[in-house]
XYZ file of C-alpha atoms in Angstrom:
448
model
C 31.979 23.349 67.951
C 29.295 23.566 65.358
C 31.898 23.481 62.522
C 33.413 20.262 63.846
C 29.995 18.635 64.101
C 29.054 19.552 60.506
C 32.388 18.226 59.135
C 31.902 14.965 60.975
C 28.364 14.594 59.595
C 29.616 15.279 56.061
C 32.296 12.599 56.323
C 29.760 10.081 57.573
C 27.446 10.887 54.663
C 30.158 10.340 52.057
C 31.316 7.179 53.762
C 27.750 5.819 53.550
C 27.534 6.757 49.860
C 30.855 5.048 49.066
C 29.798 1.964 51.023
C 26.527 1.758 49.095
C 28.347 2.068 45.765
C 30.796 -0.661 46.687
C 27.971 -2.891 47.890
C 26.033 -2.329 44.671
C 29.078 -3.096 42.547
C 29.800 -6.238 44.508
C 26.171 -7.357 44.172
C 26.201 -6.712 40.432
C 29.480 -8.647 40.022
C 28.103 -11.543 42.049
C 24.909 -11.558 40.001
C 26.832 -11.591 36.728
C 29.162 -14.279 38.056
C 26.268 -16.498 39.073
C 24.427 -15.797 35.836
C 27.506 -16.739 33.837
C 27.889 -20.013 35.678
C 24.168 -20.808 35.587
C 23.363 -23.901 33.537
C 20.510 -23.442 31.019
C 18.205 -26.345 30.190
C 17.732 -26.742 26.428
C 16.331 -29.070 23.793
C 18.133 -29.801 20.536
C 17.434 -31.098 17.056
C 19.617 -32.133 14.139
C 19.962 -30.076 10.950
C 18.116 -32.152 8.344
C 17.006 -31.949 4.739
C 13.276 -31.455 4.212
C 10.730 -30.372 1.627
C 9.316 -26.954 2.557
C 6.317 -25.036 1.256
C 5.959 -21.390 2.209
C 2.459 -20.258 3.130
C 0.895 -16.807 3.212
C -1.964 -16.728 5.703
C -4.748 -14.177 5.266
C -8.254 -13.613 6.604
C -11.341 -12.591 4.695
C -14.895 -13.557 3.869
C -16.751 -15.766 1.422
C -18.765 -14.135 -1.371
C -20.546 -15.359 -4.501
C -18.530 -15.100 -7.690
C -21.589 -13.646 -9.438
C -24.017 -11.413 -7.605
C -26.303 -8.714 -8.982
C -27.603 -5.729 -7.051
C -31.179 -4.992 -8.050
C -32.010 -1.274 -8.183
C -34.997 0.112 -10.135
C -34.395 2.577 -12.961
C -37.681 4.359 -12.255
C -39.070 5.755 -9.011
C -42.329 4.886 -7.350
C -44.149 2.674 -4.857
C -43.595 -1.079 -4.700
C -46.979 -2.718 -5.335
C -45.754 -6.304 -5.796
C -42.859 -8.106 -4.087
C -43.377 -11.856 -4.497
C -39.905 -12.959 -3.274
C -38.367 -13.388 0.171
C -34.792 -13.405 1.385
C -33.202 -16.820 0.774
C -35.684 -17.737 -1.960
C -34.371 -19.384 -5.113
C -35.281 -17.652 -8.368
C -34.791 -18.399 -12.037
C -33.814 -16.055 -14.803
C -36.928 -14.132 -15.880
C -38.893 -14.615 -12.623
C -40.777 -11.561 -11.325
C -38.897 -9.806 -8.503
C -40.960 -6.654 -7.946
C -43.400 -4.305 -9.639
C -43.570 -0.525 -9.179
C -46.871 1.380 -9.385
C -47.253 2.080 -13.139
C -50.037 4.738 -13.159
C -47.792 7.733 -13.860
C -45.786 5.909 -16.528
C -48.949 4.540 -18.203
C -50.327 8.095 -18.442
C -47.016 9.289 -19.898
C -47.239 6.541 -22.488
C -50.794 7.548 -23.513
C -49.689 11.175 -23.846
C -46.729 10.133 -25.980
C -49.022 8.019 -28.192
C -51.321 10.988 -28.768
C -48.376 13.243 -29.622
C -47.074 10.640 -32.050
C -50.443 10.283 -33.789
C -50.712 14.083 -34.082
C -47.244 14.237 -35.610
C -48.190 11.546 -38.143
C -51.323 13.501 -39.070
C -49.304 16.699 -39.514
C -46.938 14.773 -41.738
C -49.818 13.569 -43.921
C -51.147 17.144 -44.187
C -47.693 18.441 -45.100
C -47.367 15.705 -47.741
C -50.720 16.725 -49.286
C -49.724 20.394 -49.323
C -46.433 19.460 -50.971
C -48.170 17.505 -53.730
C -50.563 20.447 -54.346
C -47.648 22.913 -54.488
C -45.723 20.709 -56.931
C -48.773 20.503 -59.242
C -49.186 24.296 -59.131
C -45.518 24.754 -59.911
C -45.682 22.410 -62.928
C -48.777 24.155 -64.282
C -47.335 27.661 -63.861
C -44.048 26.555 -65.409
C -45.948 25.503 -68.560
C -47.815 28.799 -68.606
C -44.531 30.683 -68.249
C -43.146 28.811 -71.237
C -46.146 29.960 -73.291
C -45.680 33.484 -71.897
C -49.106 33.469 -70.288
C -47.771 34.603 -66.879
C -44.938 36.814 -65.802
C -41.715 35.682 -64.211
C -42.686 37.185 -60.853
C -45.875 35.133 -60.648
C -43.962 31.931 -61.416
C -41.343 32.815 -58.804
C -44.053 33.127 -56.130
C -45.502 29.728 -57.040
C -42.034 28.127 -57.042
C -41.254 29.609 -53.624
C -44.547 28.295 -52.236
C -43.583 24.781 -53.446
C -40.213 24.998 -51.708
C -41.929 26.116 -48.480
C -44.286 23.135 -48.714
C -41.319 20.813 -49.199
C -39.530 22.239 -46.112
C -42.722 21.887 -44.074
C -42.971 18.245 -45.107
C -39.376 17.586 -44.030
C -40.009 19.300 -40.670
C -43.116 17.154 -40.160
C -41.047 14.025 -40.787
C -38.609 15.096 -38.024
C -41.502 15.802 -35.690
C -42.759 12.280 -36.295
C -39.309 10.890 -35.365
C -39.239 12.999 -32.177
C -42.722 11.852 -31.185
C -41.828 8.243 -31.952
C -38.718 8.445 -29.734
C -40.794 9.964 -26.905
C -43.300 7.138 -27.261
C -40.550 4.511 -27.161
C -39.089 6.140 -24.046
C -42.485 6.170 -22.355
C -43.015 2.505 -23.242
C -39.566 1.642 -21.899
C -40.177 3.477 -18.609
C -43.486 1.678 -18.247
C -41.778 -1.650 -18.893
C -39.172 -0.823 -16.240
C -41.871 -0.789 -13.572
C -41.716 -4.581 -13.794
C -38.350 -6.042 -12.761
C -37.422 -9.677 -13.403
C -34.378 -11.656 -12.292
C -31.379 -11.287 -14.644
C -29.779 -14.545 -13.444
C -30.674 -17.843 -11.838
C -29.722 -17.718 -8.194
C -30.870 -16.907 -4.671
C -32.169 -13.734 -3.051
C -29.212 -13.289 -0.707
C -30.318 -9.893 0.608
C -33.665 -8.072 0.683
C -33.623 -4.416 1.742
C -37.117 -3.138 0.827
C -40.650 -4.123 1.719
C -44.018 -4.027 -0.008
C -45.434 -0.488 -0.083
C -42.092 1.330 0.234
C -41.149 4.070 -2.212
C -37.926 3.558 -4.105
C -35.702 5.969 -6.035
C -34.685 5.175 -9.593
C -31.149 5.198 -10.940
C -31.915 7.436 -13.939
C -30.462 10.602 -12.390
C -28.782 9.472 -9.145
C -27.832 6.465 -7.050
C -31.030 4.510 -6.705
C -32.436 2.324 -3.964
C -30.837 -1.119 -3.676
C -33.905 -3.290 -3.245
C -32.230 -6.715 -3.163
C -29.200 -8.763 -4.158
C -29.413 -11.893 -6.326
C -26.426 -14.243 -6.045
C -25.393 -17.552 -7.548
C -24.396 -19.498 -4.439
C -23.155 -22.464 -6.465
C -19.914 -20.618 -7.294
C -18.226 -19.030 -4.256
C -14.907 -17.277 -3.706
C -12.921 -16.061 -0.726
C -11.867 -12.414 -0.747
C -8.908 -11.956 1.580
C -6.683 -8.979 2.410
C -2.919 -9.508 2.063
C -0.209 -7.096 3.170
C 2.104 -5.360 0.720
C 5.095 -7.468 1.840
C 3.381 -10.780 0.988
C 1.275 -9.743 -2.022
C 4.348 -9.774 -4.293
C 4.611 -13.530 -3.616
C 1.037 -14.180 -4.790
C 0.374 -15.259 -8.385
C -2.759 -16.286 -10.254
C -3.190 -20.054 -10.264
C -1.553 -20.710 -6.888
C -3.263 -23.287 -4.692
C -4.762 -22.443 -1.320
C -6.220 -24.227 1.680
C -9.289 -22.601 3.198
C -10.810 -22.860 6.645
C -14.357 -21.589 7.064
C -15.428 -20.715 10.591
C -18.790 -22.434 10.135
C -17.143 -25.715 9.003
C -14.270 -26.119 11.458
C -13.893 -29.844 10.877
C -13.200 -29.419 7.140
C -10.575 -27.847 4.929
C -11.457 -26.646 1.456
C -9.270 -26.230 -1.616
C -9.076 -23.116 -3.721
C -7.154 -21.337 -6.454
C -6.095 -17.699 -6.750
C -8.077 -16.089 -9.578
C -7.567 -12.347 -9.137
C -5.100 -9.960 -7.442
C -5.973 -6.315 -6.898
C -3.734 -3.797 -8.641
C -4.438 -1.049 -6.093
C -4.461 -1.265 -2.327
C -7.558 -0.786 -0.252
C -8.039 2.833 0.766
C -6.790 4.425 -2.464
C -9.187 6.697 -4.295
C -10.549 8.355 -1.155
C -12.135 5.219 0.290
C -10.298 5.114 3.566
C -6.976 5.353 5.269
C -3.628 5.327 3.574
C -1.272 2.395 3.915
C 0.980 2.324 6.937
C 3.918 0.978 4.977
C 3.471 3.047 1.865
C 5.673 6.065 2.224
C 4.383 9.632 2.642
C 3.132 10.493 6.064
C -0.355 11.670 6.780
C 0.328 14.365 9.320
C -1.249 13.503 12.601
C -3.752 11.070 11.122
C -3.523 7.389 12.043
C -2.360 5.023 9.331
C -3.455 1.468 8.712
C -1.501 -1.314 7.054
C -1.550 -1.318 3.260
C -3.509 -4.333 2.065
C -4.510 -5.765 -1.306
C -7.612 -7.827 -2.007
C -6.999 -11.300 -3.435
C -9.825 -13.495 -4.743
C -9.634 -17.274 -4.310
C -12.132 -19.510 -6.120
C -13.459 -22.240 -3.797
C -13.497 -25.550 -5.642
C -15.458 -27.592 -3.107
C -19.243 -27.397 -2.958
C -20.889 -26.594 0.357
C -23.778 -24.517 1.689
C -21.720 -21.367 2.098
C -23.462 -18.132 2.966
C -22.187 -14.734 1.807
C -20.102 -13.059 4.489
C -18.816 -16.180 6.267
C -15.356 -15.781 7.827
C -12.541 -17.503 5.935
C -8.861 -18.113 6.700
C -6.742 -18.835 3.627
C -3.306 -20.452 3.454
C -1.833 -19.731 0.021
C 1.080 -21.861 -1.155
C 3.572 -19.382 -2.609
C 7.021 -21.016 -2.880
C 8.334 -24.564 -2.477
C 11.798 -26.042 -1.933
C 12.751 -29.713 -2.009
C 15.572 -31.437 -0.121
C 16.929 -28.289 1.564
C 18.726 -27.872 4.895
C 16.284 -26.797 7.571
C 16.047 -26.132 11.295
C 13.053 -25.574 13.603
C 11.688 -22.110 13.011
C 12.119 -21.170 16.682
C 15.847 -21.974 16.528
C 16.612 -18.832 14.529
C 17.010 -15.728 16.685
C 18.931 -12.450 16.574
C 21.954 -11.110 18.430
C 23.937 -7.902 18.180
C 27.433 -8.313 16.666
C 30.318 -8.074 19.175
C 33.522 -6.140 18.651
C 35.583 -8.350 20.967
C 35.328 -12.093 20.481
C 35.146 -14.524 23.346
C 37.891 -16.683 21.807
C 40.942 -15.267 20.128
C 39.536 -11.743 20.037
C 37.099 -12.320 17.124
C 33.876 -14.322 17.100
C 31.693 -15.489 14.214
C 29.207 -12.638 14.597
C 31.889 -10.056 13.991
C 32.970 -11.911 10.862
C 29.458 -11.525 9.453
C 29.378 -7.859 10.398
C 32.662 -7.264 8.576
C 31.257 -8.706 5.379
C 28.798 -5.808 5.137
C 29.489 -2.449 3.526
C 30.527 -0.759 6.814
C 32.961 -2.750 9.027
C 32.299 -2.846 12.757
C 35.587 -1.067 13.486
C 34.665 1.783 11.138
C 31.059 2.283 12.173
C 30.138 5.741 13.279
C 29.283 6.179 16.930
C 25.772 7.386 16.149
C 25.009 4.571 13.703
C 22.770 1.805 15.013
C 24.241 -1.704 14.837
C 21.837 -4.100 13.157
C 21.146 -7.491 14.766
C 22.361 -10.634 13.013
C 20.299 -13.811 12.576
C 21.937 -16.735 14.370
C 21.320 -20.243 15.648
C 23.004 -21.807 18.679
C 24.988 -25.008 18.152
C 25.558 -27.416 21.016
C 29.261 -27.996 21.582
C 29.561 -30.486 24.445
C 28.347 -28.753 27.620
C 28.345 -25.283 26.049
C 26.822 -23.579 23.053
C 28.174 -21.258 20.401
C 26.362 -18.968 18.005
C 26.505 -19.425 14.244
C 25.310 -16.697 11.822
C 22.907 -18.039 9.202
C 21.103 -16.896 6.090
C 17.490 -17.967 5.920
C 15.385 -18.879 2.897
C 11.700 -19.739 2.944
C 9.775 -21.031 5.959
C 6.727 -23.186 6.497
C 4.728 -23.568 9.699
C 7.487 -25.455 11.567
C 10.859 -25.181 9.800
C 13.063 -22.568 8.133
C 15.366 -23.147 5.173
C 19.033 -22.423 5.886
C 20.920 -21.221 2.809
C 24.268 -20.498 4.469
C 25.921 -21.114 7.824
C 25.087 -24.743 8.726
C 25.829 -28.289 7.644
C 23.657 -31.375 7.708
C 23.802 -33.272 10.992
C 24.821 -30.373 13.233
C 22.945 -30.168 16.542
C 21.053 -26.883 16.985
C 19.163 -25.627 20.026
C 15.415 -25.874 19.420
C 14.088 -24.898 22.858
C 13.074 -23.406 25.099
C 11.942 -20.045 23.842
C 13.346 -18.015 26.763
C 16.740 -19.683 26.459
C 17.025 -19.003 22.726
C 15.674 -15.459 22.807
C 17.438 -14.197 25.968
C 19.642 -16.526 27.994
C 22.006 -18.205 25.537
C 25.309 -16.686 24.497
C 28.699 -17.950 23.283
C 30.237 -20.267 25.875
C 27.064 -20.587 27.959
C 26.824 -23.841 29.905
C 23.837 -25.973 28.989
C 22.222 -29.308 29.715
C 19.596 -31.320 27.893
C 16.212 -31.531 29.559
C 12.474 -31.451 29.050
C 10.574 -28.196 28.481
C 9.173 -26.581 31.612
C 5.573 -27.171 30.526
C 6.137 -30.923 30.193
C 7.754 -31.027 33.638
C 4.754 -29.307 35.182
C 2.347 -31.717 33.436
C 4.246 -34.749 34.771
C 4.120 -33.327 38.299
């Protein structure tokens, strides 16, 4: 009895499973059938010839072309600081003065040492003259055989010693003179004047603070003097786009503080090394060798753009630059959103072979000979309106501007391409899909 009951329960279970599978398959078929017959609303535009200019957009900040960091060469206390941040200064104006007491005392000591060396030199010169006279006199006496050779040799040796002492005293004078000049220079360095005409763009120290000189180590940066009349934008550009940048290219600049204006500029300098090289930060994300488990940032290069327009820019203002890299005139173009990607198909919808497969066969590895584990690369296509349906057409793109892309191969002038909407182009459309012209969904909602 129990065996019969268990067999009956098992049959019911499998019947339910089979029914669910059949129901799921039927639902999936119905969904695909309805999806295939669903009409997609699109917008179209003709393939036309246009003039295109490719832009590379980058963000950065505005900085003075010339700016000088002021750091003292000697250490001590600031006893005079007559400037304030934002103050205009001229070349030669006093910026700060460091307490000179120690350096003045060093100068006096060096002066005394120099005077003593000069006196020693005079004494050595007198001794040399005396020794030379004695040598001449004894040489005459030796000629008359009034003294022996040994006596003359002692006198001659004494003269040579006096001469060497005089030469040593001359060197001591030079050493003392150099020490005095160094002491005078260090004393002079306690007074710092502006090396350029400009503006105090940054002030880091205050009156009474002690600063460290740059003689032996990195000193204290007291202030920054900048010429705000000549400004440049320093922007970071990725490694893919930096190869398109060249010195002399024109650029349009938008400064966050002046939103209602656009400024003109010109590329003046391109970095040879990316940011982060030389131990300054992270390695480039697109630059090859991995960094273990460390995070990688995008490889970027600094590009300097001279701003030609005059305005009251402040160092550090945010800038967006649009650099004109390449231009094409009278080329076939389509809206930039019309170009999308699709995977190539092995079986065509008409006649067994579609246009996507033709493109795939033109590559080094035909679709029919691809290995099972090899990923199939998507192909760039546009959708052409053909009556109430659309068909895909593989294309080869050139440059692009903000709105249109150049088409090098795949289209002819006057053909009608699908330009909207985004969801239809990116997901819904396929060869043979039924379509109708209509307004974008956003415009419909606005009218309602």
